Each structure stands twice: as C-alpha cells, then as structure tokens.
C-alpha cells in the first residue's frame, strides 16, 4: 500500500502536459468491440481504470496488446456476450460495454455495476434507451439480460432527474450505430468525451449527425471498419493543474488543455478574478503570483455547465479564498466526501443539502488525510500543496491512480515537495489509521 507525503507553501512554476482523457478512453475501448477489424488507440492514459477495461475486453475475447506507453492495438474478431460481476464491479464505467455487445451480438448479459462513494450510480436511463430500441431487457440476479434480436432505430428522450447521462448516451449511441433505421437521442450528453467517441465512430464508418449537441441522429450501418484514433486530452487533469497554480500563487502552463472543453470553468475563474491565458489552441496558462480571488457561487451541471469532476478541486480553492462561496452539486448531490478531510486541514465548510457553504478566510495546514474517490484525492493534494504549515500524508491513493497518471511526479516537476512512499514510511502515530 502506498501513500503520498507532501509539504506545501511553495509556488508551483513551470510547464506540464496533460494525458489522454480517461472518460473518453473508456468508452473508446468499448467501441473497438463494434468491428471485427483491428483498432489502434493512441494517447491512452496509463491508469488502473484503463487496465481494468482492457482486462474485461480481453475476457470477452478481443486481442488486446499494449503497443507503447500510451497506445493499444485491439482486435475483437469474435466476442462473448457476458461481462461478469467480478470484473464489472472493479470499474463501474464498464457498463459502457453494454451498447457495443448489444450492437455486435444482438444479445448481452452484463452485471449491474454497483454504486460508489460519490452516490448511487443508477442505469435506468440506459435500460430505458435499449427498450426504446425494441430490445427485451430483463434484470435478474444482479445482471441485465438483453435480447436485441428485433432491435430497431427509434426516437428517444434520454434525460433524467439530473439531466443528460454521459455513459447512458454512449451506450445508446454505440447500440444504434449498427441498428437498422434511424435513431434520434434527445437530451443526449454532449461532454467533449462523448464528442470524441462520436468522432471515432464516424471514422469507423458510422453515420452520426449533431455531434457535440444535445440531439444525436444516427443512421444504422451494416458494418464498421477498424480505425486509428488518438484520445483527446483530459480536461479535468488540466483544470486540476490550473487550480494548483492559483492555490500556490504560482505560474503554470498546461499543454494539451483545450479551452473549448473548459469554458464554464474558465468563465468561473475569471469571475473570481483569476484570468486564464489562452496561449494557442491546446495551451492554457495561469499566472497567480499576485492574484487575490473573490468568492463565487458555482452550480455543477451536465456539459456545457460547470463539470462535477472539478467540484472537489474548487472546494479546496474556495476554502482559502476570503469571503463566502457556495458550491452546489446538481449532478451527484452527495459528492462531498472530500469535505471532512478538507476540514481536517483547516477548511471551514458546511454542507447544506446539495450545497457546500465555504467560509474562505482560512489558512490551510497539512494533516494526515484519507482519499475517498478519484477527484477528492486530487482536492486533498491541492490543499496540501497550498498549506504553508505542516506535512500532508494522503492515504488510499489507489483512488488517485484510477484517474491521474503520475500526478505526484508532474507536481514534482513543477517544484512541489511531494513524494510517493510505501505506507510503512508514515510516522508511527499515523500507522494503522488505514
Ligand atoms: C460519467 O459518469 C463520468 N464517468 C463521471 O466521471 C462524471 O462525473 C459523470 O459522467 C458526470 O459528468 C465516465 O465517463 C466513465 P452520468 P456517468 O450517467 O456516465 C444520473 C470521474 O471522476 N443517472 O452522466 O456514470 C446519475 O445518478 C467520473 O471521472 C440516472 O439517474 O454519469 C447522476 O446523478 C466520476 N440514471 C447523473 O445522472 C441513469 O441511467 C449523471 O450521471 C444514469 C445516470
């Protein structure tokens, strides 16, 4: 078991390059099952979630070869139709295998993914969409059984209580590309990661209109070809570094950060008084050596609204921004597992329903903390980097490794006093808190 030790208070300066987007790479892996021809994927981040997805696709019968640090060759000549609980429970995003298996095999048997700490992760909209495409869907024994022998394109509304669903849209999209007729997905998710999947499917021969909008029109085709596709950069990783620049009063240039993917985030930082310099199509820079921010109100929403995956990181930023900030979580109302840990570091945050009320005139201090989910881990590291007293020890960093590739090393390059250690290196008084 590993931990991260860090000592904050130093302005972070320099340049960093983000990796490929985890939430684009995962459905893109699933999409390789839609063809019996080889696919080459590039700019794939080296993350435990990606390795889990590769393991499930291999189990289903595809040849999966890691051809480089960030590239794979996947050839799904023949595939099975059952994704078992012991594999699916390891990574809930594997639910996005449902669409491709249904499209290719006209039947599927997939374990329910189960929830996680950020809240229940229902898939009622995924099932509603498949039923609208004339699939017979039965839920039995923790598995979803789909008979798609009479699958047929149709028009469907895929919005739920919290608006659009990312992997729900991806599942119905991937089911529809090989389905006879025309499928219209209304209230489709339009996150950049969904757009990247659409662009790859079009390169494979799919017919999709409305890419990047909330209304996708798909005309089914008989067969899709193999493809070479490079995954878009990870906008959430980019946002994390930009927040690190502000919290440490540093100056960080982020390569691979596409401003078009982060408009709500950039707009909010500028409202708080922190300009973001756009230095070319894929480079953003924040110079915060003399910044002093104003408090803000943030509401997380489906794209193009403020991304929920940057909510925890913004809580850390606002925890040291003088004034009263309110961050309301409209996508996962319980996604505040990072708050008690930030409070241990001196943050003054009260949770009122789906909102975090943050009194920001606090100086954060280092403390032993526990990561609880992927984005919470990043928020705790940001707080540790900003704290100008004490050391921060972050435990359960396997959460971090699901979605950030060598984040500690990238922060070291930017000048941070941060290192990854074996848990046995922790001070005796912290041992056993695991
Ligand atoms: C994707 O999850 C991302 N994961 C999440 O990133 C991200 O937080 C989320 O979208 C929102 O942007 C991947 O893409 C692999 P949703 P997903 O379906 O698709 C409700 C990270 O940290 N809903 O868009 O599972 C749901 O409960 C992860 O990288 C239903 O009610 O999210 C939630 O409140 C965390 N019924 C809201 O919709 C459904 O059938 C959005 O969920 C499906 C979803």
Coordinates of C-alpha atoms and ligand atoms in Angstrom, one line a residue:
X1 CA 0.0 0.0 0.0
X2 CA 1.4 3.4 -0.9
X3 CA 0.9 6.9 0.5
X4 CA 1.8 10.4 -0.7
X5 CA 3.7 12.8 1.5
X6 CA 3.8 16.4 0.7
X7 CA 4.8 19.7 2.2
X8 CA 3.2 22.8 0.8
X9 CA 3.7 26.5 0.8
X10 CA 5.9 26.7 -2.4
X11 CA 4.6 28.5 -5.5
X12 CA 4.4 25.9 -8.3
X13 CA 6.0 27.1 -11.6
X14 CA 6.7 25.6 -15.0
X15 CA 5.1 23.6 -17.8
X16 CA 3.1 20.4 -17.7
X17 CA 1.4 18.3 -20.3
X18 CA -1.9 16.5 -19.6
X19 CA -2.5 12.9 -20.7
X20 CA -5.4 11.4 -22.7
X21 CA -8.9 11.8 -21.2
X22 CA -9.8 8.8 -19.0
X23 CA -13.5 9.4 -19.6
X24 CA -13.0 9.4 -23.4
X25 CA -10.6 6.4 -23.5
X26 CA -13.0 4.1 -21.5
X27 CA -16.0 4.3 -24.0
X28 CA -13.5 4.3 -26.9
X29 CA -12.1 1.0 -25.7
X30 CA -15.6 -0.4 -25.6
X31 CA -16.3 0.9 -29.1
X32 CA -13.5 -1.3 -30.5
X33 CA -15.9 -4.3 -30.0
X34 CA -18.1 -2.8 -32.7
X35 CA -15.8 -4.1 -35.5
X36 CA -14.1 -7.4 -36.3
X37 CA -11.2 -5.4 -37.7
X38 CA -8.1 -4.2 -35.7
X39 CA -8.2 -0.8 -34.0
X40 CA -5.2 1.3 -32.8
X41 CA -5.7 3.7 -29.9
X42 CA -3.2 6.4 -29.1
X43 CA -2.7 9.0 -26.3
X44 CA -4.4 6.5 -23.9
X45 CA -3.6 7.4 -20.3
X46 CA -1.8 4.7 -18.2
X47 CA -4.4 4.3 -15.4
X48 CA -5.8 1.5 -13.4
X49 CA -9.2 2.1 -14.8
X50 CA -7.8 1.6 -18.3
X51 CA -6.1 -1.6 -17.3
X52 CA -9.4 -2.9 -15.8
X53 CA -11.2 -2.1 -19.1
X54 CA -8.5 -3.9 -21.1
X55 CA -8.9 -6.9 -18.8
X56 CA -12.7 -7.1 -19.4
X57 CA -12.3 -6.7 -23.2
X58 CA -9.7 -9.4 -23.2
X59 CA -12.1 -11.6 -21.1
X60 CA -14.8 -11.0 -23.8
X61 CA -12.4 -12.5 -26.4
X62 CA -10.7 -9.5 -28.0
X63 CA -6.9 -9.5 -28.6
X64 CA -5.6 -6.5 -26.6
X65 CA -2.0 -5.5 -26.9
X66 CA -0.3 -2.6 -25.2
X67 CA 2.0 -1.4 -28.0
X68 CA 3.5 1.6 -26.2
X69 CA 3.4 3.7 -23.0
X70 CA 0.1 5.2 -24.2
X71 CA -1.0 3.1 -27.2
X72 CA -3.0 -0.1 -27.7
X73 CA -3.9 -2.5 -30.5
X74 CA -7.3 -4.1 -30.1
X75 CA -8.7 -6.8 -32.4
X76 CA -12.2 -8.1 -31.5
X77 CA -12.5 -10.8 -34.2
X78 CA -15.1 -12.6 -32.1
X79 CA -16.6 -11.6 -28.7
X80 CA -18.6 -13.1 -26.0
X81 CA -21.8 -11.6 -24.6
X82 CA -21.3 -11.9 -20.8
X83 CA -19.5 -9.4 -18.6
X84 CA -19.3 -10.9 -15.1
X85 CA -19.7 -9.2 -11.7
X86 CA -16.2 -9.9 -10.6
X87 CA -14.8 -7.8 -13.4
X88 CA -17.6 -5.2 -13.8
X89 CA -17.6 -4.3 -10.0
X90 CA -14.0 -3.2 -10.3
X91 CA -14.8 -0.4 -12.6
X92 CA -18.4 0.8 -13.0
X93 CA -17.7 2.5 -16.3
X94 CA -17.5 -1.0 -17.8
X95 CA -21.3 -0.5 -18.1
X96 CA -20.5 1.2 -21.4
X97 CA -19.7 -2.3 -22.8
X98 CA -23.5 -2.9 -22.9
X99 CA -24.1 -0.9 -26.1
X100 CA -21.3 -2.4 -28.2
X101 CA -22.1 -6.0 -27.2
X102 CA -25.8 -5.5 -28.0
X103 CA -25.0 -3.9 -31.3
X104 CA -22.5 -6.6 -32.4
X105 CA -24.1 -9.7 -30.9
X106 CA -27.8 -8.8 -30.6
X107 CA -27.7 -10.0 -27.0
X108 CA -25.8 -9.2 -23.8
X109 CA -25.6 -10.2 -20.2
X110 CA -23.9 -7.6 -18.0
X111 CA -23.6 -7.4 -14.3
X112 CA -25.0 -4.3 -12.6
X113 CA -22.1 -2.0 -11.9
X114 CA -22.9 -1.2 -8.3
X115 CA -22.5 2.2 -6.7
X116 CA -19.6 4.2 -5.3
X117 CA -18.9 6.8 -2.7
X118 CA -20.0 9.7 -4.8
X119 CA -23.5 8.3 -4.7
X120 CA -25.8 5.8 -6.3
X121 CA -25.0 5.2 -9.9
X122 CA -28.3 4.1 -11.5
X123 CA -28.6 2.8 -15.1
X124 CA -32.4 3.2 -15.5
X125 CA -31.8 5.5 -18.5
X126 CA -29.5 3.1 -20.2
X127 CA -32.2 0.4 -19.9
X128 CA -35.0 2.8 -21.0
X129 CA -33.0 3.7 -24.1
X130 CA -32.5 0.0 -25.1
X131 CA -36.2 -0.7 -24.5
X132 CA -37.0 2.2 -26.8
X133 CA -34.8 0.5 -29.5
X134 CA -37.2 -2.5 -29.2
X135 CA -34.8 -4.6 -27.1
X136 CA -36.1 -7.1 -24.5
X137 CA -34.4 -6.1 -21.2
X138 CA -34.7 -8.3 -18.1
X139 CA -32.9 -7.6 -14.8
X140 CA -32.3 -10.8 -12.8
X141 CA -29.8 -11.8 -10.2
X142 CA -27.8 -8.6 -10.4
X143 CA -27.4 -9.0 -14.2
X144 CA -29.0 -7.2 -17.1
X145 CA -30.1 -9.6 -19.8
X146 CA -30.7 -8.1 -23.2
X147 CA -32.3 -9.8 -26.2
X148 CA -31.8 -7.4 -29.2
X149 CA -32.9 -9.8 -31.9
X150 CA -35.6 -7.3 -33.0
X151 CA -33.6 -4.1 -32.3
X152 CA -34.8 -1.2 -34.4
X153 CA -34.0 2.5 -34.6
X154 CA -36.4 5.0 -32.9
X155 CA -36.6 8.5 -31.4
X156 CA -36.0 8.6 -27.7
X157 CA -35.6 11.1 -24.8
X158 CA -32.7 10.2 -22.6
X159 CA -32.8 13.0 -19.9
X160 CA -33.1 12.0 -16.3
X161 CA -33.7 13.9 -13.0
X162 CA -30.1 15.3 -13.2
X163 CA -30.3 16.0 -16.9
X164 CA -28.3 14.1 -19.5
X165 CA -26.3 10.9 -18.8
X166 CA -22.8 10.5 -20.2
X167 CA -22.3 6.7 -20.4
X168 CA -26.1 6.3 -21.0
X169 CA -25.7 8.4 -24.1
X170 CA -22.6 6.5 -25.1
X171 CA -24.3 3.1 -24.6
X172 CA -27.4 4.0 -26.8
X173 CA -25.2 5.7 -29.4
X174 CA -23.0 2.6 -29.7
X175 CA -26.1 0.3 -29.8
X176 CA -27.6 2.5 -32.6
X177 CA -24.6 2.7 -35.0
X178 CA -25.2 -0.9 -36.1
X179 CA -29.0 -0.9 -35.7
X180 CA -31.3 -0.8 -38.8
X181 CA -33.2 2.5 -39.2
X182 CA -32.6 6.0 -37.7
X183 CA -32.2 6.6 -34.0
X184 CA -32.6 10.1 -32.5
X185 CA -31.2 10.6 -29.0
X186 CA -32.8 13.7 -27.5
X187 CA -31.2 15.3 -24.4
X188 CA -28.0 13.4 -25.3
X189 CA -24.9 14.3 -23.2
X190 CA -22.5 16.5 -25.2
X191 CA -19.4 16.3 -23.0
X192 CA -16.2 16.5 -25.1
X193 CA -15.6 12.8 -24.2
X194 CA -18.9 11.9 -25.9
X195 CA -17.9 14.1 -28.9
X196 CA -14.6 12.2 -29.1
X197 CA -16.4 8.9 -29.2
X198 CA -18.7 10.1 -31.9
X199 CA -15.7 11.3 -34.0
X200 CA -14.0 7.9 -33.7
X201 CA -17.3 6.1 -34.7
X202 CA -17.6 8.3 -37.8
X203 CA -14.0 7.4 -38.7
X204 CA -15.1 3.7 -38.4
X205 CA -18.0 4.4 -40.9
X206 CA -20.8 5.3 -38.6
X207 CA -23.4 7.9 -39.7
X208 CA -23.9 10.4 -36.9
X209 CA -25.4 14.0 -37.1
X210 CA -25.5 16.5 -34.3
X211 CA -22.1 15.7 -32.9
X212 CA -21.4 18.0 -29.9
X213 CA -25.1 18.8 -29.4
X214 CA -27.8 17.5 -27.2
X215 CA -29.5 15.8 -30.1
X216 CA -27.8 13.0 -31.9
X217 CA -29.2 11.4 -35.1
X218 CA -27.7 8.1 -36.0
X219 CA -28.4 6.1 -39.2
X220 CA -27.5 2.5 -38.6
X221 CA -25.0 0.8 -41.0
X222 CA -24.3 -2.9 -41.5
X223 CA -20.6 -2.9 -40.6
X224 CA -17.9 -0.7 -39.1
X225 CA -14.2 -0.7 -40.1
X226 CA -11.1 -0.7 -37.9
X227 CA -9.7 2.7 -37.0
X228 CA -6.6 4.5 -35.6
X229 CA -7.7 7.1 -33.1
X230 CA -5.9 9.4 -30.7
X231 CA -7.8 10.2 -27.4
X232 CA -8.5 13.9 -26.6
X233 CA -6.6 15.5 -23.7
X234 CA -8.0 15.2 -20.2
X235 CA -9.8 18.5 -19.4
X236 CA -10.2 17.5 -15.7
X237 CA -6.5 16.9 -15.3
X238 CA -5.9 20.2 -17.0
X239 CA -8.3 22.0 -14.6
X240 CA -6.5 20.4 -11.6
X241 CA -3.1 21.9 -12.6
X242 CA -4.7 25.3 -13.2
X243 CA -6.2 25.3 -9.8
X244 CA -2.8 24.3 -8.3
X245 CA -1.3 27.4 -9.9
X246 CA -3.8 29.6 -8.1
X247 CA -3.7 27.9 -4.8
X248 CA 0.1 28.1 -4.6
X249 CA 0.3 31.6 -6.1
X250 CA 2.4 30.1 -8.9
X251 CA 2.7 30.2 -12.7
X252 CA 1.8 27.1 -14.6
X253 CA 1.5 26.5 -18.3
X254 CA -0.7 23.4 -19.2
X255 CA -0.1 21.9 -22.6
X256 CA -2.9 19.8 -24.1
X257 CA -5.5 21.9 -22.3
X258 CA -8.3 22.8 -24.8
X259 CA -10.0 26.0 -23.8
X260 CA -13.1 24.8 -25.7
X261 CA -13.5 21.9 -23.2
X262 CA -13.3 24.2 -20.1
X263 CA -15.5 27.2 -21.0
X264 CA -17.6 27.1 -17.8
X265 CA -14.5 26.6 -15.6
X266 CA -12.5 29.4 -17.3
X267 CA -15.6 31.7 -17.0
X268 CA -15.9 31.0 -13.3
X269 CA -12.2 31.6 -12.6
X270 CA -12.4 34.9 -14.4
X271 CA -15.5 35.8 -12.4
X272 CA -13.4 35.1 -9.3
X273 CA -10.7 37.5 -10.5
X274 CA -8.2 35.0 -12.0
X275 CA -7.7 35.4 -15.7
X276 CA -6.7 32.3 -17.7
X277 CA -4.3 33.0 -20.6
X278 CA -5.1 31.0 -23.8
X279 CA -1.7 30.5 -25.4
X280 CA -2.6 28.6 -28.6
X281 CA -5.3 26.0 -29.2
X282 CA -4.1 23.5 -26.7
X283 CA -2.3 25.6 -24.1
X284 CA -3.6 27.4 -21.1
X285 CA -1.5 29.4 -18.6
X286 CA -2.3 30.8 -15.1
X287 CA 0.0 33.4 -13.5
X288 CA -1.2 33.8 -10.0
X289 CA 1.8 35.2 -8.2
X290 CA -0.1 38.3 -7.3
X291 CA -3.7 37.1 -7.5
X292 CA -6.3 37.7 -4.9
X293 CA -9.6 35.9 -5.6
X294 CA -13.2 36.9 -4.9
X295 CA -15.7 34.3 -3.6
X296 CA -18.0 32.7 -6.2
X297 CA -21.2 30.7 -6.4
X298 CA -20.9 27.5 -8.5
X299 CA -23.5 25.0 -9.6
X300 CA -22.3 21.8 -11.3
X301 CA -24.3 20.8 -14.3
X302 CA -24.0 18.5 -17.4
X303 CA -21.8 20.0 -20.1
X304 CA -21.6 22.8 -21.1
X305 CA -22.2 23.6 -17.4
X306 CA -19.6 23.5 -14.7
X307 CA -18.1 20.0 -14.6
X308 CA -18.9 18.0 -11.4
X309 CA -15.4 16.4 -11.8
X310 CA -13.8 19.7 -10.9
X311 CA -16.2 20.4 -7.9
X312 CA -13.9 18.9 -5.2
X313 CA -10.9 20.8 -6.5
X314 CA -12.9 24.1 -6.5
X315 CA -13.9 23.4 -2.9
X316 CA -10.2 23.3 -2.0
X317 CA -9.6 26.5 -3.9
X318 CA -12.5 28.4 -2.3
X319 CA -11.5 27.1 1.1
X320 CA -8.7 29.6 1.1
X321 CA -10.5 32.4 -0.9
X322 CA -11.7 35.1 1.6
X323 CA -15.4 35.5 1.7
X324 CA -18.4 33.2 1.4
X325 CA -18.6 30.8 -1.6
X326 CA -21.4 28.4 -2.3
X327 CA -20.8 25.3 -4.4
X328 CA -24.0 23.4 -5.3
X329 CA -23.7 19.8 -6.7
X330 CA -26.5 19.2 -9.2
X331 CA -25.1 16.0 -10.8
X332 CA -24.2 13.9 -7.7
X333 CA -25.8 15.7 -4.7
X334 CA -23.8 13.7 -2.2
X335 CA -20.4 14.2 -3.8
X336 CA -18.8 15.8 -0.7
X337 CA -16.6 13.1 0.7
X338 CA -13.6 15.4 0.4
X339 CA -15.2 18.0 2.8
X340 CA -14.5 16.3 6.1
X341 CA -10.9 15.7 5.0
X342 CA -10.5 19.4 3.9
X343 CA -11.9 20.4 7.3
X344 CA -9.1 18.4 9.0
X345 CA -6.8 20.7 7.1
X346 CA -8.5 23.8 8.4
X347 CA -11.2 24.5 5.9
X348 CA -14.5 26.0 7.2
X349 CA -17.1 24.2 5.0
X350 CA -20.7 23.4 6.0
X351 CA -22.8 21.1 3.9
X352 CA -26.5 22.2 3.5
X353 CA -28.3 19.6 1.2
X354 CA -26.6 19.6 -2.2
X355 CA -24.5 22.8 -1.3
X356 CA -21.2 23.4 0.3
X357 CA -21.1 26.7 2.1
X358 CA -17.4 27.8 2.3
X359 CA -16.0 30.5 4.5
X360 CA -12.8 31.1 2.8
X361 CA -10.7 33.3 5.1
X362 CA -8.8 30.3 6.4
X363 CA -5.2 29.2 6.1
X364 CA -4.9 25.5 5.3
X365 CA -2.4 23.4 7.2
X366 CA -1.0 20.0 6.4
X367 CA -2.6 16.9 8.1
X368 CA -3.0 13.2 7.6
X369 CA -6.0 12.6 5.3
X370 CA -7.8 9.8 3.6
X371 CA -8.7 9.8 -0.1
X372 CA -12.2 8.5 -0.8
X373 CA -12.7 8.8 -4.5
X374 CA -10.8 9.9 -7.5
X375 CA -11.5 13.7 -7.6
X376 CA -11.5 14.0 -3.8
X377 CA -7.9 12.7 -3.8
X378 CA -6.9 15.5 -6.1
X379 CA -8.6 18.1 -3.9
X380 CA -6.6 16.9 -0.9
X381 CA -3.3 17.1 -2.7
X382 CA -4.2 20.6 -3.9
X383 CA -4.9 21.6 -0.3
X384 CA -1.7 20.0 0.9
X385 CA 0.3 21.9 -1.8
X386 CA -1.3 25.2 -0.6
X387 CA -0.8 24.6 3.1
X388 CA 2.1 26.6 4.4
X389 CA 2.4 24.8 7.6
X390 CA 2.7 21.1 8.4
X391 CA 3.0 18.0 6.3
X392 CA 0.2 16.2 4.5
X393 CA 0.0 12.4 4.3
X394 CA -2.6 11.1 1.8
X395 CA -3.7 7.5 2.3
X396 CA -5.7 5.2 0.0
X397 CA -4.1 6.8 -3.1
X398 CA -5.3 3.9 -5.2
X399 CA -8.3 6.2 -5.8
X400 CA -6.0 8.8 -7.3
X401 CA -4.3 6.3 -9.6
X402 CA -7.6 5.4 -11.2
X403 CA -7.7 8.7 -12.9
X404 CA -4.4 10.6 -12.7
X405 CA -1.2 9.3 -14.3
X406 CA 1.8 10.1 -12.1
X407 CA 0.2 13.2 -10.6
X408 CA 2.9 13.3 -7.9
X409 CA 5.7 13.2 -10.5
X410 CA 4.1 16.0 -12.5
X411 CA 3.8 18.2 -9.4
X412 CA 7.5 17.4 -8.5
X413 CA 8.4 18.8 -12.0
X414 CA 6.5 22.0 -11.1
X415 CA 8.6 22.3 -7.9
X416 CA 6.4 20.7 -5.3
X417 CA 7.9 18.9 -2.3
X418 CA 5.8 15.7 -2.9
X419 CA 6.7 12.0 -3.0
X420 CA 5.0 8.6 -3.2
X421 CA 6.2 6.3 -0.4
X422 CA 5.4 2.9 1.0
X423 CA 2.8 3.2 3.8
X424 CA 5.4 1.9 6.3
X425 CA 7.2 5.2 5.9
X426 CA 4.4 7.0 7.6
X427 CA 5.0 8.4 11.1
X428 CA 4.2 5.7 13.7
X429 CA 1.3 7.7 15.1
X430 CA -0.4 7.6 11.7
X431 CA 0.1 3.9 11.1
X432 CA -2.9 1.8 11.4
X433 CA -5.3 4.7 10.5
X434 CA -5.9 2.8 7.2
Ligands
LIG1 C1 -19.6 10.0 -16.3 O1 -20.2 9.1 -15.3 C2 -18.1 10.1 -15.9 N1 -17.5 8.8 -15.9 C3 -18.1 10.6 -14.4 O2 -16.7 10.8 -14.1 C4 -18.7 12.0 -14.4 O3 -18.7 12.5 -13.1 C5 -20.2 11.9 -14.9 O4 -20.2 11.3 -16.2 C6 -20.9 13.2 -15.0 O5 -20.2 14.1 -15.9 C7 -17.2 8.3 -17.2 O6 -17.4 8.9 -18.2 C8 -16.5 6.9 -17.2 P1 -24.0 10.1 -15.7 P2 -21.7 8.5 -15.6 O7 -24.7 8.9 -16.3 O8 -21.9 8.4 -17.1 C9 -27.9 10.1 -13.0 C10 -14.8 10.7 -12.8 O9 -14.5 11.2 -11.7 N2 -28.3 8.9 -13.9 O10 -23.8 11.3 -16.7 O11 -21.9 7.3 -14.8 C11 -26.7 9.8 -12.2 O12 -27.1 9.2 -10.9 C12 -16.1 10.1 -13.0 O13 -14.0 10.6 -13.8 C13 -29.6 8.4 -13.7 O14 -30.4 8.9 -12.9 O15 -22.6 9.7 -15.1 C14 -26.1 11.2 -12.0 O16 -26.8 11.8 -10.9 C15 -17.0 10.1 -11.8 N3 -29.9 7.3 -14.4 C16 -26.4 11.9 -13.3 O17 -27.4 11.1 -13.9 C17 -29.1 6.7 -15.3 O18 -29.5 5.8 -16.0 C18 -25.2 11.9 -14.3 O19 -24.8 10.6 -14.4 C19 -27.8 7.3 -15.5 C20 -27.4 8.4 -14.7

